Coordinates of C-alpha atoms in Angstrom, one line a residue:
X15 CA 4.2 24.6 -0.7
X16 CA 3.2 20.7 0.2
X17 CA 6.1 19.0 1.8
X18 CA 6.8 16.2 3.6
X19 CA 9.6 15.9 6.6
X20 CA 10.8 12.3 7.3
X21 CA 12.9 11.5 10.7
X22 CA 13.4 8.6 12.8
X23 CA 15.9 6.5 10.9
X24 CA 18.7 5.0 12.2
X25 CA 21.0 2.0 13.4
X26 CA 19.0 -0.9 14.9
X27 CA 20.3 -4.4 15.7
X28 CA 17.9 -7.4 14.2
X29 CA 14.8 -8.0 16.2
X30 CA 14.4 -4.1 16.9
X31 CA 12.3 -1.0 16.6
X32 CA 12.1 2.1 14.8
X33 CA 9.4 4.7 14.4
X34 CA 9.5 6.8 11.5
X35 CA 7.5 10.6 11.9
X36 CA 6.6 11.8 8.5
X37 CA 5.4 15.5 8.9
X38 CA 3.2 17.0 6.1
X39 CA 3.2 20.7 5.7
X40 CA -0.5 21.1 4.5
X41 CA -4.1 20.0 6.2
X42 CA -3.5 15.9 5.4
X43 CA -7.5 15.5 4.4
X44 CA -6.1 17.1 0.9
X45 CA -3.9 13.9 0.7
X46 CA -6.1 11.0 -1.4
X47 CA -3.5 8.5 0.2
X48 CA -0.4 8.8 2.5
X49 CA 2.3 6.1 2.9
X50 CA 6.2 4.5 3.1
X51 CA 8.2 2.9 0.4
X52 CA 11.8 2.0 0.3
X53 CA 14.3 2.0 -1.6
X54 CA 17.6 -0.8 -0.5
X55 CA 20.9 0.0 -2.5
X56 CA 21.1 -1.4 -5.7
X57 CA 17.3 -1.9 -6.1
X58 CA 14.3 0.1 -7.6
X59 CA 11.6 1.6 -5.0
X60 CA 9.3 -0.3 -3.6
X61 CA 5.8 -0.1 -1.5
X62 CA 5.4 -0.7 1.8
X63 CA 2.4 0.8 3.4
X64 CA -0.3 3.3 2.5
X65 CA -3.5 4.2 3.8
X66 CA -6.0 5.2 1.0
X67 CA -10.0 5.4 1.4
X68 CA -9.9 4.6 4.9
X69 CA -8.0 1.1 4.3
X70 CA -4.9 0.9 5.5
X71 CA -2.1 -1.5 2.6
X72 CA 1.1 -3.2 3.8
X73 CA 3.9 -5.1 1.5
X74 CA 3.3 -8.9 2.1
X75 CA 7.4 -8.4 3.1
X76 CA 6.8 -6.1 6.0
X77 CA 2.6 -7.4 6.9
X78 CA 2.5 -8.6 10.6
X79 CA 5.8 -6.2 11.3
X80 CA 4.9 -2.6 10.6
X81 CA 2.2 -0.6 11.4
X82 CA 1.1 2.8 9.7
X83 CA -0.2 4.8 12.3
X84 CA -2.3 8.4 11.3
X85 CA -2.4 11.2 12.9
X86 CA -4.6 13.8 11.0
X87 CA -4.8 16.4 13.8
X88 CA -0.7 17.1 14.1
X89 CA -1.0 16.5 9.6
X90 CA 1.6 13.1 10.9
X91 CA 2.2 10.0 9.8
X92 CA 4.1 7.3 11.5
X93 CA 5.6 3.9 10.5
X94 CA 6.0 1.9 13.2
X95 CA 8.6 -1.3 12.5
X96 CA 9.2 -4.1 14.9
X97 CA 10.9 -7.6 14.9
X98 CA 13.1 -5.6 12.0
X99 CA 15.4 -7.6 9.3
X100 CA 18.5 -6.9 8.3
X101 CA 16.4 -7.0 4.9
X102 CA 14.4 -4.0 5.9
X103 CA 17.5 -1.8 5.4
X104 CA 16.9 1.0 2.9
X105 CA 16.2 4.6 2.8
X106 CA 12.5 5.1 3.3
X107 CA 10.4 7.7 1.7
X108 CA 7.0 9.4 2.9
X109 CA 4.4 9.5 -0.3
X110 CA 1.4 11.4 -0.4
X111 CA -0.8 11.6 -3.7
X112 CA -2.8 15.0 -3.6
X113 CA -5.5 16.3 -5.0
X114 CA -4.7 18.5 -7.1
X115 CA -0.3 18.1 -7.2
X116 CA -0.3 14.4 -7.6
X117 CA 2.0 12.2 -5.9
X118 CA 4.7 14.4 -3.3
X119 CA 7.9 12.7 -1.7
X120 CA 9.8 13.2 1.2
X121 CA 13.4 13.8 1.2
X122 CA 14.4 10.0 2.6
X123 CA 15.3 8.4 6.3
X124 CA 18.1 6.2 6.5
X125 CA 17.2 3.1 8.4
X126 CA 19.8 0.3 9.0
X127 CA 19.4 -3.0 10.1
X128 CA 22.6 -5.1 11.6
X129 CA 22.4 -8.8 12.0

């Protein structure tokens, strides 16, 4: 069964870090892209990184901030987030698109930013 494991969410004031650890139960190389979006209450989904073909995407709202970070031996991905917004609050989900499923979503990571 293809699963992915979010953790790392949590309280953080303005201005500070988080690393979210997104855990993929199968080899990762079956994955065409990997990636975070968020969702903040009240609002749809939205992207904010991927890697896909070896290029690695970012939101234009979180470009210069986070960093999506790949770890294919451990089947990890990581979304590093610094100098973080109150805006950045949300519950982020880990995406993969696979070969043959299609797209596969984590269960969500609650991150919270305080001003």
């Amino acid at each position: 069964q293809v699963q992915l494991v979010e953790s790392g969410g949590g309280l953080v004031q303005a201005g500070g870090s988080l690393r979210l650890s997104c855990v993929v139960s199968v080899n990762i190389v079956n994955f065409r892209s990997v990636g975070w979006y968020r969702q903040a209450p009240g609002e749809q989904r939205e992207f904010v990184a991927n890697i896909r073909g070896g290029t690695t995407n970012y939101a234009d709202a979180v470009k210069g901030r986070f960093t999506l970070l790949l770890d294919n031996a451990k089947n990890r991905v990581y979304l590093q987030m610094d100098s973080l917004k109150p805006e950045d609050t949300a519950v982020y989900y880990c995406n993969g698109f696979h070969r043959t499923i299609g797209d596969v979503w984590g269960q969500g990571t609650q991150v919270t930013v305080s001003s």
